């Protein structure tokens, strides 16, 4: 059910914005800002969106931008929804879908110029391994950006985490400190993680050389 509700909230911001804020304490505009980085990439760049879900991050992709956008997810149903969203948004010619497990991504090292993971890290069964894989496929100097629920956002958001876990939407999750540590251990520098209510937004750049990590 959540896989239908979440994209609907994003699409219908007038209603979805207040609902999102009431539930997470965060602002949907931050999600759009994170996705907007996709639209800054030059022609020929490669983007990995994992997990793509219903294709929420596609709103950052510009028609005619000329990039290679790979939307990956472990669910074939989610990939079908992403393809439908890409067609609706006029960017289907740039989007390829891939059935993939974030714990073992079927892509080569340093093969993407940006990795996007919106509201995905908290779903993964092994967030540390997922971070390692997402950084592995990043080109040196490229960025990983995304958002997630975290375990250390306080009692105000404990019911949200409890309900999500019991519903099978959320995995074991991690704390903000763990996420920052794992990003750095995987070879990232300039790691930024900012909490906004119950949601954390992260951005990290893969070191250009081993000495920079």
mmCIF file with all atom_site columns, C-alpha atoms in Angstrom:
data_model
loop_
_atom_site.group_PDB
_atom_site.id
_atom_site.type_symbol
_atom_site.label_atom_id
_atom_site.label_alt_id
_atom_site.label_comp_id
_atom_site.label_asym_id
_atom_site.label_entity_id
_atom_site.label_seq_id
_atom_site.pdbx_PDB_ins_code
_atom_site.Cartn_x
_atom_site.Cartn_y
_atom_site.Cartn_z
_atom_site.occupancy
_atom_site.B_iso_or_equiv
_atom_site.pdbx_formal_charge
_atom_site.auth_seq_id
_atom_site.auth_comp_id
_atom_site.auth_asym_id
_atom_site.auth_atom_id
_atom_site.pdbx_PDB_model_num
ATOM 1   C CA . UNK A 1 1   ? 0.000  0.000  0.000   1.00 0.00 ? 1   UNK A CA 1
ATOM 2   C CA . UNK A 1 2   ? 2.819  2.427  0.867   1.00 0.00 ? 2   UNK A CA 1
ATOM 3   C CA . UNK A 1 3   ? 4.272  2.019  -2.626  1.00 0.00 ? 3   UNK A CA 1
ATOM 4   C CA . UNK A 1 4   ? 1.090  3.658  -3.919  1.00 0.00 ? 4   UNK A CA 1
ATOM 5   C CA . UNK A 1 5   ? 0.737  6.281  -1.192  1.00 0.00 ? 5   UNK A CA 1
ATOM 6   C CA . UNK A 1 6   ? 4.296  7.633  -1.328  1.00 0.00 ? 6   UNK A CA 1
ATOM 7   C CA . UNK A 1 7   ? 4.360  8.602  -5.044  1.00 0.00 ? 7   UNK A CA 1
ATOM 8   C CA . UNK A 1 8   ? 0.812  9.962  -4.756  1.00 0.00 ? 8   UNK A CA 1
ATOM 9   C CA . UNK A 1 9   ? 1.933  12.302 -1.979  1.00 0.00 ? 9   UNK A CA 1
ATOM 10  C CA . UNK A 1 10  ? 4.818  13.502 -4.146  1.00 0.00 ? 10  UNK A CA 1
ATOM 11  C CA . UNK A 1 11  ? 2.584  14.027 -7.181  1.00 0.00 ? 11  UNK A CA 1
ATOM 12  C CA . UNK A 1 12  ? -0.116 15.885 -5.228  1.00 0.00 ? 12  UNK A CA 1
ATOM 13  C CA . UNK A 1 13  ? 1.997  18.244 -3.172  1.00 0.00 ? 13  UNK A CA 1
ATOM 14  C CA . UNK A 1 14  ? -0.881 20.464 -2.081  1.00 0.00 ? 14  UNK A CA 1
ATOM 15  C CA . UNK A 1 15  ? -2.281 17.578 -0.055  1.00 0.00 ? 15  UNK A CA 1
ATOM 16  C CA . UNK A 1 16  ? 0.811  15.424 0.103   1.00 0.00 ? 16  UNK A CA 1
ATOM 17  C CA . UNK A 1 17  ? 3.081  18.132 1.503   1.00 0.00 ? 17  UNK A CA 1
ATOM 18  C CA . UNK A 1 18  ? 1.115  18.659 4.736   1.00 0.00 ? 18  UNK A CA 1
ATOM 19  C CA . UNK A 1 19  ? 0.538  14.904 5.081   1.00 0.00 ? 19  UNK A CA 1
ATOM 20  C CA . UNK A 1 20  ? 4.245  14.187 4.647   1.00 0.00 ? 20  UNK A CA 1
ATOM 21  C CA . UNK A 1 21  ? 5.151  16.888 7.137   1.00 0.00 ? 21  UNK A CA 1
ATOM 22  C CA . UNK A 1 22  ? 2.646  15.560 9.684   1.00 0.00 ? 22  UNK A CA 1
ATOM 23  C CA . UNK A 1 23  ? 4.010  12.027 9.410   1.00 0.00 ? 23  UNK A CA 1
ATOM 24  C CA . UNK A 1 24  ? 7.741  12.626 9.064   1.00 0.00 ? 24  UNK A CA 1
ATOM 25  C CA . UNK A 1 25  ? 8.291  16.195 10.286  1.00 0.00 ? 25  UNK A CA 1
ATOM 26  C CA . UNK A 1 26  ? 10.062 16.881 7.009   1.00 0.00 ? 26  UNK A CA 1
ATOM 27  C CA . UNK A 1 27  ? 9.334  18.860 3.862   1.00 0.00 ? 27  UNK A CA 1
ATOM 28  C CA . UNK A 1 28  ? 8.707  17.280 0.466   1.00 0.00 ? 28  UNK A CA 1
ATOM 29  C CA . UNK A 1 29  ? 10.568 20.139 -1.193  1.00 0.00 ? 29  UNK A CA 1
ATOM 30  C CA . UNK A 1 30  ? 13.802 18.647 0.180   1.00 0.00 ? 30  UNK A CA 1
ATOM 31  C CA . UNK A 1 31  ? 13.070 15.486 -1.794  1.00 0.00 ? 31  UNK A CA 1
ATOM 32  C CA . UNK A 1 32  ? 12.695 17.539 -4.955  1.00 0.00 ? 32  UNK A CA 1
ATOM 33  C CA . UNK A 1 33  ? 15.920 19.396 -4.201  1.00 0.00 ? 33  UNK A CA 1
ATOM 34  C CA . UNK A 1 34  ? 17.798 16.106 -3.832  1.00 0.00 ? 34  UNK A CA 1
ATOM 35  C CA . UNK A 1 35  ? 16.413 14.836 -7.156  1.00 0.00 ? 35  UNK A CA 1
ATOM 36  C CA . UNK A 1 36  ? 17.227 18.153 -8.852  1.00 0.00 ? 36  UNK A CA 1
ATOM 37  C CA . UNK A 1 37  ? 20.932 17.252 -8.912  1.00 0.00 ? 37  UNK A CA 1
ATOM 38  C CA . UNK A 1 38  ? 20.082 14.809 -11.708 1.00 0.00 ? 38  UNK A CA 1
ATOM 39  C CA . UNK A 1 39  ? 19.077 17.720 -13.919 1.00 0.00 ? 39  UNK A CA 1
ATOM 40  C CA . UNK A 1 40  ? 22.482 19.383 -13.580 1.00 0.00 ? 40  UNK A CA 1
ATOM 41  C CA . UNK A 1 41  ? 24.398 16.541 -15.230 1.00 0.00 ? 41  UNK A CA 1
ATOM 42  C CA . UNK A 1 42  ? 25.784 16.980 -18.749 1.00 0.00 ? 42  UNK A CA 1
ATOM 43  C CA . UNK A 1 43  ? 24.814 14.980 -21.812 1.00 0.00 ? 43  UNK A CA 1
ATOM 44  C CA . UNK A 1 44  ? 26.292 11.497 -21.727 1.00 0.00 ? 44  UNK A CA 1
ATOM 45  C CA . UNK A 1 45  ? 26.405 11.211 -17.931 1.00 0.00 ? 45  UNK A CA 1
ATOM 46  C CA . UNK A 1 46  ? 25.224 7.991  -16.244 1.00 0.00 ? 46  UNK A CA 1
ATOM 47  C CA . UNK A 1 47  ? 22.872 7.950  -13.244 1.00 0.00 ? 47  UNK A CA 1
ATOM 48  C CA . UNK A 1 48  ? 21.867 5.043  -11.032 1.00 0.00 ? 48  UNK A CA 1
ATOM 49  C CA . UNK A 1 49  ? 18.598 5.371  -9.118  1.00 0.00 ? 49  UNK A CA 1
ATOM 50  C CA . UNK A 1 50  ? 18.329 2.614  -6.490  1.00 0.00 ? 50  UNK A CA 1
ATOM 51  C CA . UNK A 1 51  ? 15.813 1.624  -5.307  1.00 0.00 ? 51  UNK A CA 1
ATOM 52  C CA . UNK A 1 52  ? 13.794 3.418  -7.944  1.00 0.00 ? 52  UNK A CA 1
ATOM 53  C CA . UNK A 1 53  ? 10.469 2.408  -6.405  1.00 0.00 ? 53  UNK A CA 1
ATOM 54  C CA . UNK A 1 54  ? 7.748  4.149  -8.403  1.00 0.00 ? 54  UNK A CA 1
ATOM 55  C CA . UNK A 1 55  ? 10.208 6.509  -10.056 1.00 0.00 ? 55  UNK A CA 1
ATOM 56  C CA . UNK A 1 56  ? 9.959  9.496  -7.716  1.00 0.00 ? 56  UNK A CA 1
ATOM 57  C CA . UNK A 1 57  ? 13.525 10.638 -8.506  1.00 0.00 ? 57  UNK A CA 1
ATOM 58  C CA . UNK A 1 58  ? 12.667 10.824 -12.217 1.00 0.00 ? 58  UNK A CA 1
ATOM 59  C CA . UNK A 1 59  ? 11.251 14.284 -11.555 1.00 0.00 ? 59  UNK A CA 1
ATOM 60  C CA . UNK A 1 60  ? 14.809 15.552 -11.522 1.00 0.00 ? 60  UNK A CA 1
ATOM 61  C CA . UNK A 1 61  ? 15.485 14.298 -15.067 1.00 0.00 ? 61  UNK A CA 1
ATOM 62  C CA . UNK A 1 62  ? 14.915 16.812 -17.877 1.00 0.00 ? 62  UNK A CA 1
ATOM 63  C CA . UNK A 1 63  ? 13.363 15.794 -21.205 1.00 0.00 ? 63  UNK A CA 1
ATOM 64  C CA . UNK A 1 64  ? 16.054 15.819 -23.868 1.00 0.00 ? 64  UNK A CA 1
ATOM 65  C CA . UNK A 1 65  ? 18.861 15.976 -21.309 1.00 0.00 ? 65  UNK A CA 1
ATOM 66  C CA . UNK A 1 66  ? 20.666 13.141 -23.042 1.00 0.00 ? 66  UNK A CA 1
ATOM 67  C CA . UNK A 1 67  ? 21.839 11.113 -20.069 1.00 0.00 ? 67  UNK A CA 1
ATOM 68  C CA . UNK A 1 68  ? 21.790 7.378  -19.360 1.00 0.00 ? 68  UNK A CA 1
ATOM 69  C CA . UNK A 1 69  ? 19.444 6.891  -16.409 1.00 0.00 ? 69  UNK A CA 1
ATOM 70  C CA . UNK A 1 70  ? 19.427 3.388  -14.914 1.00 0.00 ? 70  UNK A CA 1
ATOM 71  C CA . UNK A 1 71  ? 16.487 2.741  -12.604 1.00 0.00 ? 71  UNK A CA 1
ATOM 72  C CA . UNK A 1 72  ? 17.199 -0.322 -10.462 1.00 0.00 ? 72  UNK A CA 1
ATOM 73  C CA . UNK A 1 73  ? 14.980 -2.179 -8.034  1.00 0.00 ? 73  UNK A CA 1
ATOM 74  C CA . UNK A 1 74  ? 14.579 -5.670 -6.629  1.00 0.00 ? 74  UNK A CA 1
ATOM 75  C CA . UNK A 1 75  ? 10.861 -5.584 -7.506  1.00 0.00 ? 75  UNK A CA 1
ATOM 76  C CA . UNK A 1 76  ? 9.638  -6.070 -11.079 1.00 0.00 ? 76  UNK A CA 1
ATOM 77  C CA . UNK A 1 77  ? 6.389  -4.347 -10.099 1.00 0.00 ? 77  UNK A CA 1
ATOM 78  C CA . UNK A 1 78  ? 8.272  -1.213 -9.056  1.00 0.00 ? 78  UNK A CA 1
ATOM 79  C CA . UNK A 1 79  ? 10.228 -1.240 -12.308 1.00 0.00 ? 79  UNK A CA 1
ATOM 80  C CA . UNK A 1 80  ? 6.976  -1.372 -14.284 1.00 0.00 ? 80  UNK A CA 1
ATOM 81  C CA . UNK A 1 81  ? 5.709  1.666  -12.372 1.00 0.00 ? 81  UNK A CA 1
ATOM 82  C CA . UNK A 1 82  ? 8.968  3.491  -13.048 1.00 0.00 ? 82  UNK A CA 1
ATOM 83  C CA . UNK A 1 83  ? 8.636  2.835  -16.778 1.00 0.00 ? 83  UNK A CA 1
ATOM 84  C CA . UNK A 1 84  ? 5.082  4.193  -16.682 1.00 0.00 ? 84  UNK A CA 1
ATOM 85  C CA . UNK A 1 85  ? 6.265  7.282  -14.781 1.00 0.00 ? 85  UNK A CA 1
ATOM 86  C CA . UNK A 1 86  ? 9.088  7.844  -17.271 1.00 0.00 ? 86  UNK A CA 1
ATOM 87  C CA . UNK A 1 87  ? 6.615  7.751  -20.155 1.00 0.00 ? 87  UNK A CA 1
ATOM 88  C CA . UNK A 1 88  ? 4.260  10.131 -18.377 1.00 0.00 ? 88  UNK A CA 1
ATOM 89  C CA . UNK A 1 89  ? 7.101  12.582 -17.664 1.00 0.00 ? 89  UNK A CA 1
ATOM 90  C CA . UNK A 1 90  ? 8.451  12.440 -21.213 1.00 0.00 ? 90  UNK A CA 1
ATOM 91  C CA . UNK A 1 91  ? 11.853 10.960 -20.323 1.00 0.00 ? 91  UNK A CA 1
ATOM 92  C CA . UNK A 1 92  ? 11.382 7.291  -21.257 1.00 0.00 ? 92  UNK A CA 1
ATOM 93  C CA . UNK A 1 93  ? 14.009 7.539  -24.014 1.00 0.00 ? 93  UNK A CA 1
ATOM 94  C CA . UNK A 1 94  ? 16.686 8.123  -21.367 1.00 0.00 ? 94  UNK A CA 1
ATOM 95  C CA . UNK A 1 95  ? 15.582 5.493  -18.839 1.00 0.00 ? 95  UNK A CA 1
ATOM 96  C CA . UNK A 1 96  ? 16.622 1.848  -18.627 1.00 0.00 ? 96  UNK A CA 1
ATOM 97  C CA . UNK A 1 97  ? 15.288 -0.392 -15.871 1.00 0.00 ? 97  UNK A CA 1
ATOM 98  C CA . UNK A 1 98  ? 17.307 -3.122 -14.184 1.00 0.00 ? 98  UNK A CA 1
ATOM 99  C CA . UNK A 1 99  ? 16.195 -5.854 -11.795 1.00 0.00 ? 99  UNK A CA 1
ATOM 100 C CA . UNK A 1 100 ? 18.914 -5.685 -9.159  1.00 0.00 ? 100 UNK A CA 1
ATOM 101 C CA . UNK A 1 101 ? 19.758 -6.327 -5.516  1.00 0.00 ? 101 UNK A CA 1
ATOM 102 C CA . UNK A 1 102 ? 21.475 -3.313 -3.950  1.00 0.00 ? 102 UNK A CA 1
ATOM 103 C CA . UNK A 1 103 ? 23.590 -5.712 -1.913  1.00 0.00 ? 103 UNK A CA 1
ATOM 104 C CA . UNK A 1 104 ? 25.198 -7.042 -5.106  1.00 0.00 ? 104 UNK A CA 1
ATOM 105 C CA . UNK A 1 105 ? 24.725 -4.478 -7.857  1.00 0.00 ? 105 UNK A CA 1
ATOM 106 C CA . UNK A 1 106 ? 25.286 -5.941 -11.352 1.00 0.00 ? 106 UNK A CA 1
ATOM 107 C CA . UNK A 1 107 ? 27.351 -2.966 -12.516 1.00 0.00 ? 107 UNK A CA 1
ATOM 108 C CA . UNK A 1 108 ? 31.057 -2.401 -12.864 1.00 0.00 ? 108 UNK A CA 1
ATOM 109 C CA . UNK A 1 109 ? 33.223 -0.356 -10.528 1.00 0.00 ? 109 UNK A CA 1
ATOM 110 C CA . UNK A 1 110 ? 33.205 3.406  -11.120 1.00 0.00 ? 110 UNK A CA 1
ATOM 111 C CA . UNK A 1 111 ? 30.483 3.171  -13.790 1.00 0.00 ? 111 UNK A CA 1
ATOM 112 C CA . UNK A 1 112 ? 28.128 6.005  -12.710 1.00 0.00 ? 112 UNK A CA 1
ATOM 113 C CA . UNK A 1 113 ? 28.428 9.781  -12.440 1.00 0.00 ? 113 UNK A CA 1
ATOM 114 C CA . UNK A 1 114 ? 25.702 10.032 -9.793  1.00 0.00 ? 114 UNK A CA 1
ATOM 115 C CA . UNK A 1 115 ? 23.923 7.535  -7.547  1.00 0.00 ? 115 UNK A CA 1
ATOM 116 C CA . UNK A 1 116 ? 20.531 8.539  -6.138  1.00 0.00 ? 116 UNK A CA 1
ATOM 117 C CA . UNK A 1 117 ? 18.785 6.657  -3.321  1.00 0.00 ? 117 UNK A CA 1
ATOM 118 C CA . UNK A 1 118 ? 15.651 8.458  -2.160  1.00 0.00 ? 118 UNK A CA 1
ATOM 119 C CA . UNK A 1 119 ? 13.888 6.915  0.855   1.00 0.00 ? 119 UNK A CA 1
ATOM 120 C CA . UNK A 1 120 ? 15.655 3.641  0.200   1.00 0.00 ? 120 UNK A CA 1
ATOM 121 C CA . UNK A 1 121 ? 18.434 3.065  2.730   1.00 0.00 ? 121 UNK A CA 1
ATOM 122 C CA . UNK A 1 122 ? 15.963 2.339  5.523   1.00 0.00 ? 122 UNK A CA 1
ATOM 123 C CA . UNK A 1 123 ? 14.397 -0.459 3.428   1.00 0.00 ? 123 UNK A CA 1
ATOM 124 C CA . UNK A 1 124 ? 17.583 -2.414 2.778   1.00 0.00 ? 124 UNK A CA 1
ATOM 125 C CA . UNK A 1 125 ? 18.265 -5.575 4.813   1.00 0.00 ? 125 UNK A CA 1
ATOM 126 C CA . UNK A 1 126 ? 21.960 -4.658 5.097   1.00 0.00 ? 126 UNK A CA 1
ATOM 127 C CA . UNK A 1 127 ? 22.415 -0.863 4.890   1.00 0.00 ? 127 UNK A CA 1
ATOM 128 C CA . UNK A 1 128 ? 26.173 -1.045 5.380   1.00 0.00 ? 128 UNK A CA 1
ATOM 129 C CA . UNK A 1 129 ? 26.603 -3.387 2.436   1.00 0.00 ? 129 UNK A CA 1
ATOM 130 C CA . UNK A 1 130 ? 24.223 -1.259 0.352   1.00 0.00 ? 130 UNK A CA 1
ATOM 131 C CA . UNK A 1 131 ? 26.304 1.858  0.991   1.00 0.00 ? 131 UNK A CA 1
ATOM 132 C CA . UNK A 1 132 ? 29.453 -0.017 0.031   1.00 0.00 ? 132 UNK A CA 1
ATOM 133 C CA . UNK A 1 133 ? 27.908 -1.177 -3.239  1.00 0.00 ? 133 UNK A CA 1
ATOM 134 C CA . UNK A 1 134 ? 26.512 2.240  -4.156  1.00 0.00 ? 134 UNK A CA 1
ATOM 135 C CA . UNK A 1 135 ? 29.903 3.851  -3.560  1.00 0.00 ? 135 UNK A CA 1
ATOM 136 C CA . UNK A 1 136 ? 31.686 1.068  -5.459  1.00 0.00 ? 136 UNK A CA 1
ATOM 137 C CA . UNK A 1 137 ? 29.814 1.833  -8.686  1.00 0.00 ? 137 UNK A CA 1
ATOM 138 C CA . UNK A 1 138 ? 30.467 5.587  -8.378  1.00 0.00 ? 138 UNK A CA 1
ATOM 139 C CA . UNK A 1 139 ? 33.158 7.151  -10.525 1.00 0.00 ? 139 UNK A CA 1
ATOM 140 C CA . UNK A 1 140 ? 35.910 8.951  -8.568  1.00 0.00 ? 140 UNK A CA 1
ATOM 141 C CA . UNK A 1 141 ? 34.755 12.486 -7.798  1.00 0.00 ? 141 UNK A CA 1
ATOM 142 C CA . UNK A 1 142 ? 31.087 11.557 -8.339  1.00 0.00 ? 142 UNK A CA 1
ATOM 143 C CA . UNK A 1 143 ? 28.351 11.926 -5.723  1.00 0.00 ? 143 UNK A CA 1
ATOM 144 C CA . UNK A 1 144 ? 25.919 9.733  -3.839  1.00 0.00 ? 144 UNK A CA 1
ATOM 145 C CA . UNK A 1 145 ? 22.800 11.556 -2.710  1.00 0.00 ? 145 UNK A CA 1
ATOM 146 C CA . UNK A 1 146 ? 19.652 10.387 -0.983  1.00 0.00 ? 146 UNK A CA 1
ATOM 147 C CA . UNK A 1 147 ? 17.337 10.340 1.982   1.00 0.00 ? 147 UNK A CA 1
ATOM 148 C CA . UNK A 1 148 ? 16.353 7.877  4.662   1.00 0.00 ? 148 UNK A CA 1
ATOM 149 C CA . UNK A 1 149 ? 14.746 7.364  8.024   1.00 0.00 ? 149 UNK A CA 1
ATOM 150 C CA . UNK A 1 150 ? 17.307 6.785  10.764  1.00 0.00 ? 150 UNK A CA 1
ATOM 151 C CA . UNK A 1 151 ? 17.160 5.092  14.154  1.00 0.00 ? 151 UNK A CA 1
ATOM 152 C CA . UNK A 1 152 ? 18.401 8.076  16.167  1.00 0.00 ? 152 UNK A CA 1
ATOM 153 C CA . UNK A 1 153 ? 15.812 10.737 15.335  1.00 0.00 ? 153 UNK A CA 1
ATOM 154 C CA . UNK A 1 154 ? 14.255 10.578 18.796  1.00 0.00 ? 154 UNK A CA 1
ATOM 155 C CA . UNK A 1 155 ? 11.021 9.397  20.419  1.00 0.00 ? 155 UNK A CA 1
ATOM 156 C CA . UNK A 1 156 ? 8.860  11.721 18.301  1.00 0.00 ? 156 UNK A CA 1
ATOM 157 C CA . UNK A 1 157 ? 9.418  9.419  15.312  1.00 0.00 ? 157 UNK A CA 1
ATOM 158 C CA . UNK A 1 158 ? 9.550  6.091  17.115  1.00 0.00 ? 158 UNK A CA 1
ATOM 159 C CA . UNK A 1 159 ? 5.899  5.292  16.195  1.00 0.00 ? 159 UNK A CA 1
ATOM 160 C CA . UNK A 1 160 ? 6.737  5.888  12.536  1.00 0.00 ? 160 UNK A CA 1
ATOM 161 C CA . UNK A 1 161 ? 9.664  3.482  12.732  1.00 0.00 ? 161 UNK A CA 1
ATOM 162 C CA . UNK A 1 162 ? 7.642  0.940  14.713  1.00 0.00 ? 162 UNK A CA 1
ATOM 163 C CA . UNK A 1 163 ? 4.724  0.927  12.277  1.00 0.00 ? 163 UNK A CA 1
ATOM 164 C CA . UNK A 1 164 ? 7.036  0.781  9.256   1.00 0.00 ? 164 UNK A CA 1
ATOM 165 C CA . UNK A 1 165 ? 8.970  -2.149 10.693  1.00 0.00 ? 165 UNK A CA 1
ATOM 166 C CA . UNK A 1 166 ? 5.838  -4.090 11.637  1.00 0.00 ? 166 UNK A CA 1
ATOM 167 C CA . UNK A 1 167 ? 4.381  -3.472 8.171   1.00 0.00 ? 167 UNK A CA 1
ATOM 168 C CA . UNK A 1 168 ? 7.508  -4.890 6.557   1.00 0.00 ? 168 UNK A CA 1
ATOM 169 C CA . UNK A 1 169 ? 8.359  -1.585 4.851   1.00 0.00 ? 169 UNK A CA 1
ATOM 170 C CA . UNK A 1 170 ? 11.465 -0.839 6.912   1.00 0.00 ? 170 UNK A CA 1
ATOM 171 C CA . UNK A 1 171 ? 14.549 -2.971 7.392   1.00 0.00 ? 171 UNK A CA 1
ATOM 172 C CA . UNK A 1 172 ? 16.949 -2.824 10.347  1.00 0.00 ? 172 UNK A CA 1
ATOM 173 C CA . UNK A 1 173 ? 17.926 0.757  9.386   1.00 0.00 ? 173 UNK A CA 1
ATOM 174 C CA . UNK A 1 174 ? 20.938 2.480  10.922  1.00 0.00 ? 174 UNK A CA 1
ATOM 175 C CA . UNK A 1 175 ? 21.856 5.580  12.887  1.00 0.00 ? 175 UNK A CA 1
ATOM 176 C CA . UNK A 1 176 ? 23.125 8.774  11.275  1.00 0.00 ? 176 UNK A CA 1
ATOM 177 C CA . UNK A 1 177 ? 26.562 8.168  12.829  1.00 0.00 ? 177 UNK A CA 1
ATOM 178 C CA . UNK A 1 178 ? 26.717 4.674  11.326  1.00 0.00 ? 178 UNK A CA 1
ATOM 179 C CA . UNK A 1 179 ? 25.745 5.959  7.881   1.00 0.00 ? 179 UNK A CA 1
ATOM 180 C CA . UNK A 1 180 ? 28.432 8.660  7.967   1.00 0.00 ? 180 UNK A CA 1
ATOM 181 C CA . UNK A 1 181 ? 31.047 6.156  9.145   1.00 0.00 ? 181 UNK A CA 1
ATOM 182 C CA . UNK A 1 182 ? 30.150 3.640  6.435   1.00 0.00 ? 182 UNK A CA 1
ATOM 183 C CA . UNK A 1 183 ? 30.227 6.304  3.722   1.00 0.00 ? 183 UNK A CA 1
ATOM 184 C CA . UNK A 1 184 ? 33.711 7.335  4.788   1.00 0.00 ? 184 UNK A CA 1
ATOM 185 C CA . UNK A 1 185 ? 34.904 3.740  5.110   1.00 0.00 ? 185 UNK A CA 1
ATOM 186 C CA . UNK A 1 186 ? 33.645 3.069  1.578   1.00 0.00 ? 186 UNK A CA 1
ATOM 187 C CA . UNK A 1 187 ? 35.830 5.856  0.195   1.00 0.00 ? 187 UNK A CA 1
ATOM 188 C CA . UNK A 1 188 ? 33.744 9.012  0.381   1.00 0.00 ? 188 UNK A CA 1
ATOM 189 C CA . UNK A 1 189 ? 34.806 12.486 1.421   1.00 0.00 ? 189 UNK A CA 1
ATOM 190 C CA . UNK A 1 190 ? 32.771 15.674 1.956   1.00 0.00 ? 190 UNK A CA 1
ATOM 191 C CA . UNK A 1 191 ? 30.118 13.597 3.698   1.00 0.00 ? 191 UNK A CA 1
ATOM 192 C CA . UNK A 1 192 ? 27.093 15.624 4.760   1.00 0.00 ? 192 UNK A CA 1
ATOM 193 C CA . UNK A 1 193 ? 24.061 14.223 6.552   1.00 0.00 ? 193 UNK A CA 1
ATOM 194 C CA . UNK A 1 194 ? 21.376 16.628 7.744   1.00 0.00 ? 194 UNK A CA 1
ATOM 195 C CA . UNK A 1 195 ? 18.276 15.682 9.700   1.00 0.00 ? 195 UNK A CA 1
ATOM 196 C CA . UNK A 1 196 ? 14.982 17.354 8.920   1.00 0.00 ? 196 UNK A CA 1
ATOM 197 C CA . UNK A 1 197 ? 12.397 15.951 11.275  1.00 0.00 ? 197 UNK A CA 1
ATOM 198 C CA . UNK A 1 198 ? 12.468 12.180 11.061  1.00 0.00 ? 198 UNK A CA 1
ATOM 199 C CA . UNK A 1 199 ? 14.209 12.126 7.676   1.00 0.00 ? 199 UNK A CA 1
ATOM 200 C CA . UNK A 1 200 ? 17.931 12.476 7.025   1.00 0.00 ? 200 UNK A CA 1
ATOM 201 C CA . UNK A 1 201 ? 19.292 13.818 3.733   1.00 0.00 ? 201 UNK A CA 1
ATOM 202 C CA . UNK A 1 202 ? 22.800 12.737 2.816   1.00 0.00 ? 202 UNK A CA 1
ATOM 203 C CA . UNK A 1 203 ? 25.295 13.740 0.161   1.00 0.00 ? 203 UNK A CA 1
ATOM 204 C CA . UNK A 1 204 ? 28.815 12.372 -0.220  1.00 0.00 ? 204 UNK A CA 1
ATOM 205 C CA . UNK A 1 205 ? 31.511 12.543 -2.880  1.00 0.00 ? 205 UNK A CA 1
ATOM 206 C CA . UNK A 1 206 ? 33.703 9.581  -3.751  1.00 0.00 ? 206 UNK A CA 1
ATOM 207 C CA . UNK A 1 207 ? 37.364 10.423 -3.308  1.00 0.00 ? 207 UNK A CA 1
ATOM 208 C CA . UNK A 1 208 ? 39.255 10.972 -6.535  1.00 0.00 ? 208 UNK A CA 1
ATOM 209 C CA . UNK A 1 209 ? 42.232 9.068  -5.112  1.00 0.00 ? 209 UNK A CA 1
ATOM 210 C CA . UNK A 1 210 ? 42.694 6.598  -2.275  1.00 0.00 ? 210 UNK A CA 1
ATOM 211 C CA . UNK A 1 211 ? 44.610 9.228  -0.278  1.00 0.00 ? 211 UNK A CA 1
ATOM 212 C CA . UNK A 1 212 ? 41.548 11.505 -0.212  1.00 0.00 ? 212 UNK A CA 1
ATOM 213 C CA . UNK A 1 213 ? 39.198 8.963  1.391   1.00 0.00 ? 213 UNK A CA 1
#
